[in-house]
Structure formats: C-alpha cells, structure tokens
Amino acid sequence: MAAQGTPLGVVGTSEISLENCRAINSPDVDFGPVRYQQSLVYLTRPRRGSLDARTKETYFRLHVARLDSRNLPGRGRRFSTALSDNFNEGPVSFTQDEQVIYFTRTLQRAGGTVESEEGEANLGLFSAYHDGYDWTAIRPLPHNDPNFTNQHPSVTADGRRIFFASNRPGGFGGYDLYFADYRDGAWGKAINLGPEINTGGNEAFPFIHPSGRLFFSSNGHPGMGGQDLFMIDLSNRVWGRLVNLPEPINSPDDDISLSLGVSGTTGYLSSNRPGGSGEDDIYRLTLRQGLISLEGAGAVSTTFSVYDEQSSKRIAGASVWVEELTPAGRLPAGNGSFALEETRDSKTIVQRGRPIGLFAEAPAGETDRNGNFNYAFHPDRKYFVTLAKPGYGASRFAYSNGAATPLTTRDQGLKPQNCINVAGRLVDQLGQGVSGTSITYYAGPGAGSRIAEAKTGPGGYYEVCLPPGEEFVARVAAGALTDTDRTLSTLPTGTAPLPRHELTLAQKLPKTGFTEKFADAILPLPEIEYPYLSANPLPNRSPDLLVLRNFLREYPTLKVILIVHADGPELQAQLQRLTEERAIRLRAYLEREGIDPARVRTVAYGNTQPLVFCGECTEEEFRTNTRIEAKVIDW
C-alpha cells in the first residue's frame, strides 16, 4: 500500500488518490461510508453487543465520525439511538436536505426476527425522518418480504427514486439491482435494471450521484478480480456505456462500495485490499479531475495555468468551480439566482449566477503549487468555470472543448486587489431578497469612516470588496437591519474561499420595486422531461423542477400560474387530459417541496395553442409545441 495521501495511480490524464481512514478502521469489517452533514456515517462491528447466531459475531452497527478539513474522519461513535435494535442495521442513504434517511435492517416483529420459509432472517428497507433530535417515524418500504432480502438503499437527491439490491425471485442472478419511484404519496413497484447492469453473479451497493451516474459493485461483469466497482450514466434517454472503474479504485481484491460528493472530486470507498487495518477498510477517494475523468474515451483534459496578472507569478491554492451547463444553458440550480429581462413585447425571467461565496456546491478543487489545475472536459458539453482566491478579483468564463483540435492548456490571469471579495445577500422579514438597495460598509464597530458601498441585484445578492483584517458595520438604504451593531469580519471562514455576509431587514417592505416588475413575466421551463404519455416527470432529467422550486423560494410573495401544453398524434381529448394531469402533479410536487399551494394555479391547454402550426407534424414539431412555463400573476 502506498503512503497516506500519495497518488496511487494515473489513469489516462486523471490522477486518482486513496488514503486510508485509519481513525475509524478496525481489525474487522468497516464499510458502507456515506457523507452526512460534516461527518461520515459507516458500518462496523462493535466489540460488544448481541451476537448473530449464524456468524457468531456481533451485529453491524451504524457509526458516525466528524470530518476534518481534509475530509478525513476522526474517532467514530454510535450514529443513532432511535435506529438501533438487536440485529443488523445499515447501510444508509439520505435525501439532499438530510431530513429523510433510508436504511437496511433485519426484518423483525415483536422484538424477534421474521423468518422465511427456509428459516432465514432476511433484510428489508426502511425510512425515517429527523425531528431535530433523532430519527423518528420508522417505516418499512412496501417492497420488503420475509422470503428474500432488500438491502443497500440509495435515494436520489429529491427523494423520488430509490435504488437497492435484492435477491428476490425473477432476477438474472444472485443479487440484482432494482429501482422504484415515489408517486402520488406511495412507492411504486420494484423494477429490475435489466441485463445491461445485472448479471448471473451479484450486483450490490448501488450509489446514485446527483449527476445521474449510478455506481455499484459486481462480481459478474469482467473486471480486475473479486468484487469490482462500476459506473453507468443513467441521466439521458439512452444510457451511457458501463465503465469498470480504473485503478486504484478497483484492485484484484474485493472493492465493494463507493460514494461521492456533489462535485465528484472527493468520496469514500470500501475495500479489503492488502495494507489496511482489517478485513474491509474505508478509504478517502480523491478524483483530481472529477467525474468526467472516469468516463474514459471522449473526455479531453485541459490544464488551467493560473497566474498573477501584475507579477506573472503562478497562483497556488486558487479555488476552481467547473459547472456543467444543462442543454438549455442553465447553471446548477443551487448556484443560480433570477433576473428579469424586458423587451417591448415580453418579460422573461432568466437565470443569473450567485456571488461565488454563496455557491451551494463546493469547488471542484484548487490549483497546485505550480498554479495548475487539470480537468477532463467532455467535447459535446458546455461548462462555466470560476476561479477565485482572496486577494484577487474572480474570473468567470464559459468553456467548451468541442473544437476539432481541443485545447490542452489554457493560461488564465487573476488581477490582484488590496481587498477581499465578500459575498452577501439582503433579505426582508419574509426571507425575500431585496434588490436595488445600497449597502454601505463603515469601519467598525463604532461606525466610523465609510469603507465601501454595494448595490443588491436580483434575489438580493451582492458582492463588495473590503480591506482585510478589519471589522465593519453595515447599513442599508431600505431601512434598519435587525442588528446594526454587530461587527462583520472579512476573514474567510471554513473552507469557503470568500466570506459571507447575510443581512436581514428589521421590517417588512411594501410591495414595490423589483418584485413588482415581475407581474406577467414568464419563466420558461424547457427541461422538464416526461416518459411518453406520462404525467410523472423524470427527476434525473428534469433540472427545471429545481429551477421552479428555487424561484418560488427566492421570491416567497410571488404567485404563479403553471401553463402546460402537449402535442402529438393522439386525440385532442387525450392530450387535454394529459396536460391536466401534468399540471396537477407539478403543483403537488411544489407543495411537497414546501411551497404554499395557494401561490400556485394551473392551466392545461392540451394541443390547442401550438407554437408551430402543421398538418403532418414531425416529432420535432410535436416537441416544440409540448412545453411548460410559469407566469407570475401576483407579487
């Protein structure tokens, strides 16, 4: 085993490194690592506890360990009292808001196991909610059965689809991978993922990444030996090719589970390779070039060389965000705000980027000591790159490697400045962003000389450059803040490259100004995709669901009407019913996401208002006429 923190291998142009998480690994089995808040949840066997009559060893228990600044876990402790019982528990999966947990446990009744016809105690899937103290309302999923096992849940970020492993009858081998969708308040039936993924062997430990890539382990597909880890992209209509993950992720031994963060650059895996602390160990995984580097052929590596524009010296430690744009050109929903574009004939709501310090996603990485950062770009995709470091002005630019001869290096300069960029947001008492308002910073805490001034933009977001090492008092033109005497520091906190100032007005504002102008504005929603004649959108292929939700959250006083159209060769009455049902489901989705249903009306037009009038319409013309938009009707 290589030394801790040393890159263990280079695959193509992508550096991949592993580091043993020695603080939590035991001489026994440690596996199933999943990140939760700033901690790592995993499975281990405690030294003491109830014994499994079959294995004569203690049952697996969920533990949690706090992560340090390098994302390495410290000493572990029991994860939850409420989830513990006298039998096996875990692995687990969390929804994006970390308020719902899905987990495996032994099927039981009245304190004892539920046995199959063969006398075996099988495993099942369960869910629970966090009440602020611990997990509560534990419920079994409807797919459980005492005659077979369901295990290893992985839920999509929105909680609408769950993947799991099962040895139920009718599969291709021992354990197969299945998925089920949550619709109309209930889980649908378990669907086998098919022969592209499942084999005559065992497939297990699925992990669905927010990008739509599914990771899992298998001993049935050709690999490096033992249990190997695989990846397949499920985000498009046509699934991507199956990828056997490269060394050092896979080894000749058993590599059984993997999870990755949102950016795809850091994660954790379990393996019984030599050199660990016990049988199965947990390792921290670093993918220097992110998820795309795992796709192999087609991805082209570009090296960004970042330098100081005044001194020409290379800049080490600059944070780099690489954001893949959707086909409609949208940023990830967590990094976007909204603005109004007006012409003589129309008002359109468009996406705008947030200040860097308020990004929801972590950076993809940092420049090394030579000022370099490598990333593998797929040639048929578009990206938005952001570079930032305190003491320099940020650089933002679109990037695509679709040229016939793609770039392999790019020099990018940053301008030095004698101040630090602060990312901020001003909101009113309702949590609604206050735009078009001046914010003045004075030397504090005594509110001395004026230092700087900024003006809030869409969503109440702003950026201001303040001298380092000082404290400030902020005042706003719109009225008093809730705490005008508190001091604001420019020193960066945590891992954020920029400090954040979040300011709240002490009083409500009247319905005037920027939000009033939203009346009758249209928010197009081109990226909500449905299966043929279905009213249930595909979560992994519908990023505009989050765009719509975030817009209504960012402006909590606005009301909208959802306008739904559909076109196709079907009868007009059938298309009318389809758009009515889609409108109902969209409104229900927003209500589940915490949007007051009184703020959302719907109208369904079927195919009565086409954009393109045609006789023998083509598929492309049908797609053009099938559309959804949200129109602001109040504010």
Coordinates of N, CA and C in Angstrom, one line a residue, residues 335-338 352-359 394 396 420-428 432-442 452-466 472-478 481 483 486-490 498-505 554-555:
N335 N -26.6 27.2 -7.7 CA -25.7 28.3 -7.9 C -26.4 29.4 -8.6
G336 N -27.7 29.3 -8.9 CA -28.4 30.3 -9.7 C -29.3 31.2 -8.9
S337 N -29.5 32.4 -9.4 CA -30.5 33.4 -9.0 C -31.3 33.7 -10.2
F338 N -32.2 34.7 -10.1 CA -33.1 35.0 -11.2 C -33.1 36.5 -11.4
R352 N -29.5 33.9 -13.4 CA -28.2 34.6 -13.2 C -27.4 33.9 -12.1
G353 N -26.1 34.0 -12.2 CA -25.3 33.3 -11.2 C -25.3 34.1 -9.9
R354 N -25.2 33.3 -8.8 CA -25.0 33.9 -7.5 C -23.6 34.4 -7.3
P355 N -23.3 35.2 -6.3 CA -21.9 35.5 -5.9 C -21.2 34.2 -5.5
I356 N -19.9 34.2 -5.8 CA -19.2 32.9 -5.6 C -19.3 32.4 -4.2
G357 N -19.2 33.2 -3.2 CA -19.2 32.7 -1.8 C -20.5 32.1 -1.4
L358 N -21.6 32.3 -2.2 CA -22.9 31.7 -1.9 C -23.2 30.5 -2.8
F359 N -22.2 30.0 -3.5 CA -22.5 28.8 -4.2 C -22.9 27.7 -3.3
A394 N -12.1 37.7 -9.0 CA -12.5 36.4 -9.5 C -12.6 36.5 -11.0
R396 N -14.5 34.5 -14.3 CA -15.6 33.7 -14.7 C -15.7 33.6 -16.2
I420 N -10.7 42.1 0.0 CA -11.2 40.7 -0.2 C -12.7 40.8 -0.6
N421 N -13.0 40.0 -1.6 CA -14.4 40.0 -2.0 C -15.3 39.3 -1.0
V422 N -16.4 40.0 -0.6 CA -17.4 39.4 0.3 C -18.7 39.2 -0.5
A423 N -19.2 38.0 -0.3 CA -20.5 37.6 -1.0 C -21.6 37.8 0.1
G424 N -22.7 38.5 -0.3 CA -23.7 38.8 0.6 C -25.1 38.7 0.0
R425 N -26.1 38.7 0.9 CA -27.5 38.8 0.5 C -28.3 39.5 1.5
L426 N -29.1 40.4 1.0 CA -30.0 41.2 1.9 C -31.5 40.7 1.7
V427 N -32.1 40.3 2.8 CA -33.5 39.8 2.7 C -34.4 40.6 3.6
D428 N -35.7 40.5 3.4 CA -36.6 41.1 4.3 C -37.1 40.1 5.3
Q432 N -37.4 37.2 1.6 CA -37.3 37.5 0.2 C -36.2 38.5 -0.1
G433 N -35.4 38.2 -1.1 CA -34.3 39.0 -1.4 C -34.7 40.5 -1.8
V434 N -34.0 41.4 -1.3 CA -34.3 42.9 -1.5 C -33.3 43.4 -2.5
S435 N -33.8 43.7 -3.7 CA -32.9 44.1 -4.8 C -32.9 45.6 -4.9
G436 N -31.9 46.1 -5.6 CA -31.8 47.5 -5.9 C -31.6 48.4 -4.7
T437 N -31.0 47.9 -3.7 CA -30.8 48.6 -2.4 C -29.3 48.8 -2.2
S438 N -28.9 50.0 -1.8 CA -27.5 50.3 -1.5 C -27.1 49.8 -0.1
I439 N -26.0 49.2 0.0 CA -25.5 48.7 1.3 C -24.1 49.4 1.5
T440 N -24.0 50.1 2.6 CA -22.8 50.9 2.9 C -22.0 50.3 4.1
Y441 N -20.7 50.0 3.9 CA -19.9 49.5 5.0 C -19.1 50.6 5.6
Y442 N -19.1 50.7 7.0 CA -18.4 51.6 7.7 C -17.3 50.9 8.6
A452 N -16.8 51.1 1.9 CA -17.2 50.6 0.6 C -18.7 50.6 0.5
E453 N -19.2 50.5 -0.7 CA -20.6 50.5 -1.0 C -20.9 49.5 -2.1
A454 N -22.1 48.8 -2.0 CA -22.5 47.9 -3.0 C -24.0 48.1 -3.2
K455 N -24.5 47.5 -4.3 CA -25.9 47.6 -4.6 C -26.4 46.2 -4.8
T456 N -27.5 45.8 -4.2 CA -28.1 44.4 -4.3 C -28.7 44.3 -5.7
G457 N -28.5 43.1 -6.3 CA -29.0 42.7 -7.6 C -30.2 41.8 -7.4
P458 N -30.5 41.0 -8.5 CA -31.6 40.0 -8.4 C -31.4 39.1 -7.2
G459 N -32.5 38.9 -6.5 CA -32.5 38.0 -5.3 C -31.9 38.6 -4.1
G460 N -31.5 39.8 -4.2 CA -30.9 40.5 -3.0 C -29.4 40.2 -2.9
Y461 N -28.8 39.6 -3.9 CA -27.4 39.2 -3.8 C -26.5 40.4 -4.2
Y462 N -25.3 40.4 -3.6 CA -24.4 41.5 -3.9 C -22.9 41.0 -3.6
E463 N -22.0 41.7 -4.1 CA -20.6 41.4 -3.8 C -19.9 42.8 -3.5
V464 N -19.0 42.8 -2.5 CA -18.3 44.0 -2.2 C -16.9 43.7 -1.8
C465 N -16.0 44.5 -2.1 CA -14.6 44.3 -1.8 C -14.1 45.1 -0.6
L466 N -13.7 44.4 0.5 CA -13.4 45.1 1.8 C -12.0 44.9 2.1
F472 N -16.4 45.7 10.4 CA -17.3 46.7 9.8 C -18.7 46.7 10.4
V473 N -19.4 47.8 10.1 CA -20.8 47.8 10.4 C -21.5 48.1 9.1
A474 N -22.6 47.4 8.8 CA -23.3 47.6 7.5 C -24.6 48.3 7.8
R475 N -24.9 49.3 6.9 CA -26.2 50.0 6.9 C -26.8 49.9 5.5
V476 N -28.1 49.9 5.5 CA -28.8 49.8 4.2 C -29.7 51.0 3.9
A477 N -29.9 51.3 2.7 CA -30.8 52.4 2.3 C -32.3 52.1 2.5
A478 N -32.6 50.8 2.5 CA -34.0 50.4 2.6 C -34.6 50.5 4.1
L481 N -31.3 47.4 9.8 CA -31.1 45.9 9.9 C -31.5 45.4 11.3
D483 N -29.8 43.9 13.4 CA -28.7 44.1 14.4 C -27.7 45.0 13.7
R486 N -23.8 44.7 15.2 CA -22.9 43.5 15.1 C -21.8 43.9 14.1
T487 N -20.6 43.3 14.4 CA -19.5 43.5 13.5 C -19.4 42.4 12.5
L488 N -18.9 42.8 11.3 CA -18.7 41.9 10.2 C -17.2 41.8 9.8
S489 N -16.7 40.6 9.8 CA -15.3 40.4 9.5 C -15.1 39.9 8.1
T490 N -14.0 40.3 7.5 CA -13.6 39.9 6.1 C -12.8 38.6 6.1
L498 N -14.5 32.7 0.0 CA -14.9 34.1 0.3 C -15.8 34.1 1.5
P499 N -15.7 35.2 2.3 CA -16.6 35.3 3.5 C -18.0 35.6 3.0
R500 N -18.9 35.4 3.9 CA -20.3 35.6 3.6 C -21.0 36.6 4.6
H501 N -21.7 37.5 4.1 CA -22.5 38.4 5.0 C -24.0 38.3 4.6
E502 N -24.8 37.8 5.5 CA -26.2 37.7 5.3 C -26.9 38.7 6.2
L503 N -27.6 39.6 5.6 CA -28.2 40.7 6.3 C -29.8 40.6 6.2
T504 N -30.5 40.9 7.3 CA -31.9 40.9 7.3 C -32.5 42.2 7.8
L505 N -33.4 42.7 7.0 CA -34.1 44.0 7.4 C -34.9 43.8 8.7
E554 N -37.1 31.8 -3.6 CA -36.3 33.1 -3.5 C -37.2 34.3 -3.5
Y555 N -38.4 34.1 -4.0 CA -39.4 35.2 -4.0 C -40.7 34.7 -3.4

